[in-house]
C-alpha cells in the first residue's frame, strides 16, 4: 500500500456541521455554519468553535460573549449550507429560511427551534490562532426536542438525523457499529 505526503493541512474529517446562532447587543440575530466545533471538557462542560474574524457573526459573539450551537439534521442541511455561504450582513437568515427563534434560558441569543439540540454557551476565552479565532465556551444549558424522548426519559439523539461534514460534503450519520467499550466487553 502506497502513501503520498501532502503539505500541511487540516484533514481531520468528518466533523459536525452545526448552526451557531448569535445576537448583538441591539438584538440583531444571525446564524453562522461552523464545521470547526468540538467538545473540549466534561467538567465543567465546555466546547469550542473557530470563526474567521471577517465573518458577520464573529463580532456578535465577541460583543456579547454568547452563542448557541444548534445541531444539524437532514431536514436542516439546506439551511446549514445556506447559512455558511450567505452573509447575515445582507439577509436575515432566520426569516429567509423560515427558522423559528426560540428563547433560551441561559443566554440572550435565540436557539433554532427546528434543531433537536440547542447548546447554550458563554465565551470564557478567545484564542487568536491565525485565519480563525477559537472561542472557548462554557456550556450553560442544553435544550432537547421532546419528540425524541422515550417513556423512560432517555433522549435518542442518534435518531434525529444528524449531519456531518467531510471534505466539503455533507453526510447523514451512518450505520451503527458498536457502543463505547465494545472492544473489551466480554
mmCIF file of C-alpha atoms in Angstrom:
data_model
loop_
_atom_site.group_PDB
_atom_site.id
_atom_site.type_symbol
_atom_site.label_atom_id
_atom_site.label_comp_id
_atom_site.label_asym_id
_atom_site.label_seq_id
_atom_site.Cartn_x
_atom_site.Cartn_y
_atom_site.Cartn_z
ATOM 1 C CA UNK A 1 0.000 0.000 0.000
ATOM 2 C CA UNK A 2 1.465 3.333 -1.049
ATOM 3 C CA UNK A 3 1.128 6.681 0.709
ATOM 4 C CA UNK A 4 1.573 10.231 -0.554
ATOM 5 C CA UNK A 5 2.870 13.088 1.561
ATOM 6 C CA UNK A 6 0.973 16.347 1.161
ATOM 7 C CA UNK A 7 1.654 19.819 2.521
ATOM 8 C CA UNK A 8 0.264 20.500 5.984
ATOM 9 C CA UNK A 9 -3.491 20.976 6.026
ATOM 10 C CA UNK A 10 -6.493 20.151 8.139
ATOM 11 C CA UNK A 11 -7.700 16.697 7.115
ATOM 12 C CA UNK A 12 -9.475 15.822 10.364
ATOM 13 C CA UNK A 13 -12.762 14.525 8.947
ATOM 14 C CA UNK A 14 -15.673 14.056 9.429
ATOM 15 C CA UNK A 15 -16.711 16.861 11.745
ATOM 16 C CA UNK A 16 -20.106 18.043 12.946
ATOM 17 C CA UNK A 17 -21.792 20.656 10.779
ATOM 18 C CA UNK A 18 -23.524 22.930 13.279
ATOM 19 C CA UNK A 19 -25.503 26.126 13.003
ATOM 20 C CA UNK A 20 -24.408 28.714 15.565
ATOM 21 C CA UNK A 21 -26.982 31.360 16.414
ATOM 22 C CA UNK A 22 -25.934 34.632 17.984
ATOM 23 C CA UNK A 23 -27.199 38.130 18.695
ATOM 24 C CA UNK A 24 -25.605 41.532 19.131
ATOM 25 C CA UNK A 25 -26.439 43.948 21.962
ATOM 26 C CA UNK A 26 -29.009 45.724 19.745
ATOM 27 C CA UNK A 27 -30.959 42.481 19.290
ATOM 28 C CA UNK A 28 -29.870 41.725 15.710
ATOM 29 C CA UNK A 29 -29.559 37.969 15.218
ATOM 30 C CA UNK A 30 -27.604 35.778 12.833
ATOM 31 C CA UNK A 31 -26.773 32.161 12.106
ATOM 32 C CA UNK A 32 -23.338 31.002 11.029
ATOM 33 C CA UNK A 33 -22.442 27.499 9.909
ATOM 34 C CA UNK A 34 -19.426 26.119 11.749
ATOM 35 C CA UNK A 35 -17.663 22.879 10.915
ATOM 36 C CA UNK A 36 -14.818 23.529 13.325
ATOM 37 C CA UNK A 37 -16.548 22.846 16.615
ATOM 38 C CA UNK A 38 -15.744 20.350 19.286
ATOM 39 C CA UNK A 39 -16.072 19.155 22.843
ATOM 40 C CA UNK A 40 -13.109 20.176 24.975
ATOM 41 C CA UNK A 41 -14.055 19.431 28.593
ATOM 42 C CA UNK A 42 -16.565 17.382 30.568
ATOM 43 C CA UNK A 43 -16.398 19.145 33.930
ATOM 44 C CA UNK A 44 -17.161 21.959 33.542
ATOM 45 C CA UNK A 45 -18.879 21.179 30.247
ATOM 46 C CA UNK A 46 -17.112 23.174 27.534
ATOM 47 C CA UNK A 47 -16.829 23.336 23.769
ATOM 48 C CA UNK A 48 -15.055 25.413 21.189
ATOM 49 C CA UNK A 49 -15.929 26.948 17.849
ATOM 50 C CA UNK A 50 -13.483 28.524 15.418
ATOM 51 C CA UNK A 51 -14.637 31.515 13.372
ATOM 52 C CA UNK A 52 -12.867 33.826 10.916
ATOM 53 C CA UNK A 53 -12.825 37.436 12.254
ATOM 54 C CA UNK A 54 -14.279 38.795 8.997
ATOM 55 C CA UNK A 55 -17.486 36.810 9.450
ATOM 56 C CA UNK A 56 -20.550 38.854 10.463
ATOM 57 C CA UNK A 57 -21.276 36.605 13.467
ATOM 58 C CA UNK A 58 -17.750 36.914 14.840
ATOM 59 C CA UNK A 59 -18.320 40.418 16.167
ATOM 60 C CA UNK A 60 -21.710 39.499 17.644
ATOM 61 C CA UNK A 61 -20.125 36.654 19.585
ATOM 62 C CA UNK A 62 -17.185 38.821 20.597
ATOM 63 C CA UNK A 63 -19.505 41.648 21.740
ATOM 64 C CA UNK A 64 -21.915 39.581 23.840
ATOM 65 C CA UNK A 65 -19.787 36.568 24.719
ATOM 66 C CA UNK A 66 -22.743 34.280 23.981
ATOM 67 C CA UNK A 67 -23.878 31.872 21.285
ATOM 68 C CA UNK A 68 -25.984 28.757 20.788
ATOM 69 C CA UNK A 69 -24.720 25.664 18.979
ATOM 70 C CA UNK A 70 -27.684 24.094 17.162
ATOM 71 C CA UNK A 71 -27.168 20.536 15.938
ATOM 72 C CA UNK A 72 -27.992 20.000 12.276
ATOM 73 C CA UNK A 73 -30.182 17.245 10.858
ATOM 74 C CA UNK A 74 -31.032 16.017 7.357
ATOM 75 C CA UNK A 75 -34.066 18.329 7.450
ATOM 76 C CA UNK A 76 -31.792 21.297 8.228
ATOM 77 C CA UNK A 77 -28.884 20.561 5.867
ATOM 78 C CA UNK A 78 -30.089 23.032 3.208
ATOM 79 C CA UNK A 79 -30.342 25.768 5.845
ATOM 80 C CA UNK A 80 -26.953 24.753 7.247
ATOM 81 C CA UNK A 81 -25.320 25.134 3.849
ATOM 82 C CA UNK A 82 -27.147 28.413 3.140
ATOM 83 C CA UNK A 83 -26.017 29.891 6.451
ATOM 84 C CA UNK A 84 -22.438 29.011 5.562
ATOM 85 C CA UNK A 85 -22.401 30.714 2.164
ATOM 86 C CA UNK A 86 -24.677 33.722 2.767
ATOM 87 C CA UNK A 87 -23.754 36.733 4.877
ATOM 88 C CA UNK A 88 -26.007 37.953 7.662
ATOM 89 C CA UNK A 89 -24.965 41.466 6.669
ATOM 90 C CA UNK A 90 -27.199 41.065 3.601
ATOM 91 C CA UNK A 91 -30.045 38.811 4.688
ATOM 92 C CA UNK A 92 -31.959 37.804 7.821
ATOM 93 C CA UNK A 93 -31.281 34.067 7.759
ATOM 94 C CA UNK A 94 -33.986 33.211 10.298
ATOM 95 C CA UNK A 95 -36.570 34.975 8.135
ATOM 96 C CA UNK A 96 -35.225 33.799 4.769
ATOM 97 C CA UNK A 97 -35.132 30.147 5.843
ATOM 98 C CA UNK A 98 -38.354 30.279 7.921
ATOM 99 C CA UNK A 99 -36.477 29.124 11.023
ATOM 100 C CA UNK A 100 -38.012 29.604 14.443
ATOM 101 C CA UNK A 101 -36.212 31.777 17.003
ATOM 102 C CA UNK A 102 -36.575 30.042 20.348
ATOM 103 C CA UNK A 103 -35.726 31.943 23.547
ATOM 104 C CA UNK A 104 -33.060 30.227 25.618
ATOM 105 C CA UNK A 105 -32.943 30.083 29.409
ATOM 106 C CA UNK A 106 -29.241 30.782 29.945
ATOM 107 C CA UNK A 107 -28.214 33.169 27.137
ATOM 108 C CA UNK A 108 -29.857 36.157 25.471
ATOM 109 C CA UNK A 109 -29.497 34.901 21.886
ATOM 110 C CA UNK A 110 -32.115 32.566 20.414
ATOM 111 C CA UNK A 111 -31.760 28.936 19.527
ATOM 112 C CA UNK A 112 -33.149 27.389 16.345
ATOM 113 C CA UNK A 113 -36.466 25.696 17.084
ATOM 114 C CA UNK A 114 -36.098 23.147 14.285
ATOM 115 C CA UNK A 115 -32.824 21.827 15.737
ATOM 116 C CA UNK A 116 -33.149 18.797 18.041
ATOM 117 C CA UNK A 117 -30.443 20.123 20.386
ATOM 118 C CA UNK A 118 -29.554 23.706 21.359
ATOM 119 C CA UNK A 119 -26.347 24.122 23.374
ATOM 120 C CA UNK A 120 -26.228 27.472 25.196
ATOM 121 C CA UNK A 121 -22.705 28.820 25.581
ATOM 122 C CA UNK A 122 -20.809 31.659 27.246
ATOM 123 C CA UNK A 123 -17.331 32.513 25.987
ATOM 124 C CA UNK A 124 -14.615 32.168 28.614
ATOM 125 C CA UNK A 125 -11.619 32.718 26.337
ATOM 126 C CA UNK A 126 -10.782 33.731 22.792
ATOM 127 C CA UNK A 127 -7.604 32.451 21.142
ATOM 128 C CA UNK A 128 -6.372 34.228 18.023
ATOM 129 C CA UNK A 129 -4.834 31.358 16.078
ATOM 130 C CA UNK A 130 -4.385 32.655 12.527
ATOM 131 C CA UNK A 131 -7.123 32.536 9.884
ATOM 132 C CA UNK A 132 -9.612 31.547 12.599
ATOM 133 C CA UNK A 133 -10.064 32.608 16.196
ATOM 134 C CA UNK A 134 -11.239 29.989 18.655
ATOM 135 C CA UNK A 135 -13.979 30.813 21.126
ATOM 136 C CA UNK A 136 -13.702 28.540 24.145
ATOM 137 C CA UNK A 137 -17.042 28.448 25.878
ATOM 138 C CA UNK A 138 -18.690 27.003 28.935
ATOM 139 C CA UNK A 139 -21.956 25.206 28.270
ATOM 140 C CA UNK A 140 -24.598 26.828 30.473
ATOM 141 C CA UNK A 141 -27.607 24.776 29.402
ATOM 142 C CA UNK A 142 -28.926 22.391 26.785
ATOM 143 C CA UNK A 143 -32.422 22.111 25.361
ATOM 144 C CA UNK A 144 -33.589 18.984 23.539
ATOM 145 C CA UNK A 145 -36.610 18.254 21.373
ATOM 146 C CA UNK A 146 -39.037 16.251 23.490
ATOM 147 C CA UNK A 147 -40.334 14.270 20.495
ATOM 148 C CA UNK A 148 -37.064 12.304 20.642
ATOM 149 C CA UNK A 149 -37.556 11.285 24.277
ATOM 150 C CA UNK A 150 -38.830 7.813 25.161
ATOM 151 C CA UNK A 151 -41.111 6.830 28.045
ATOM 152 C CA UNK A 152 -38.100 6.251 30.347
ATOM 153 C CA UNK A 153 -36.785 9.792 29.819
ATOM 154 C CA UNK A 154 -33.949 8.725 27.512
ATOM 155 C CA UNK A 155 -33.104 11.108 24.666
ATOM 156 C CA UNK A 156 -32.493 9.326 21.343
ATOM 157 C CA UNK A 157 -30.003 11.721 19.769
ATOM 158 C CA UNK A 158 -28.884 9.285 17.080
ATOM 159 C CA UNK A 159 -32.451 9.012 15.757
ATOM 160 C CA UNK A 160 -32.671 12.729 14.968
ATOM 161 C CA UNK A 161 -30.987 12.521 11.540
ATOM 162 C CA UNK A 162 -27.708 14.209 12.499
ATOM 163 C CA UNK A 163 -25.452 15.504 9.728
ATOM 164 C CA UNK A 164 -21.678 15.553 9.456
ATOM 165 C CA UNK A 165 -19.339 17.424 7.136
ATOM 166 C CA UNK A 166 -16.407 15.722 5.438
ATOM 167 C CA UNK A 167 -14.012 17.317 2.991
ATOM 168 C CA UNK A 168 -16.549 19.767 1.569
ATOM 169 C CA UNK A 169 -19.556 17.424 1.586
ATOM 170 C CA UNK A 170 -22.481 16.750 3.926
ATOM 171 C CA UNK A 171 -23.402 13.229 5.054
ATOM 172 C CA UNK A 172 -26.109 11.776 7.252
ATOM 173 C CA UNK A 173 -24.968 9.868 10.316
ATOM 174 C CA UNK A 174 -24.300 6.311 9.153
ATOM 175 C CA UNK A 175 -24.836 2.786 10.361
ATOM 176 C CA UNK A 176 -24.403 1.741 13.971
ATOM 177 C CA UNK A 177 -21.055 -0.019 14.516
ATOM 178 C CA UNK A 178 -20.827 -0.508 18.278
ATOM 179 C CA UNK A 179 -21.085 1.124 21.672
ATOM 180 C CA UNK A 180 -18.181 2.756 23.502
ATOM 181 C CA UNK A 181 -16.143 -0.003 25.182
ATOM 182 C CA UNK A 182 -17.462 -2.833 22.990
ATOM 183 C CA UNK A 183 -13.882 -3.819 22.024
ATOM 184 C CA UNK A 184 -13.146 -5.086 25.535
ATOM 185 C CA UNK A 185 -16.598 -6.202 26.636
ATOM 186 C CA UNK A 186 -16.842 -9.929 27.338
#
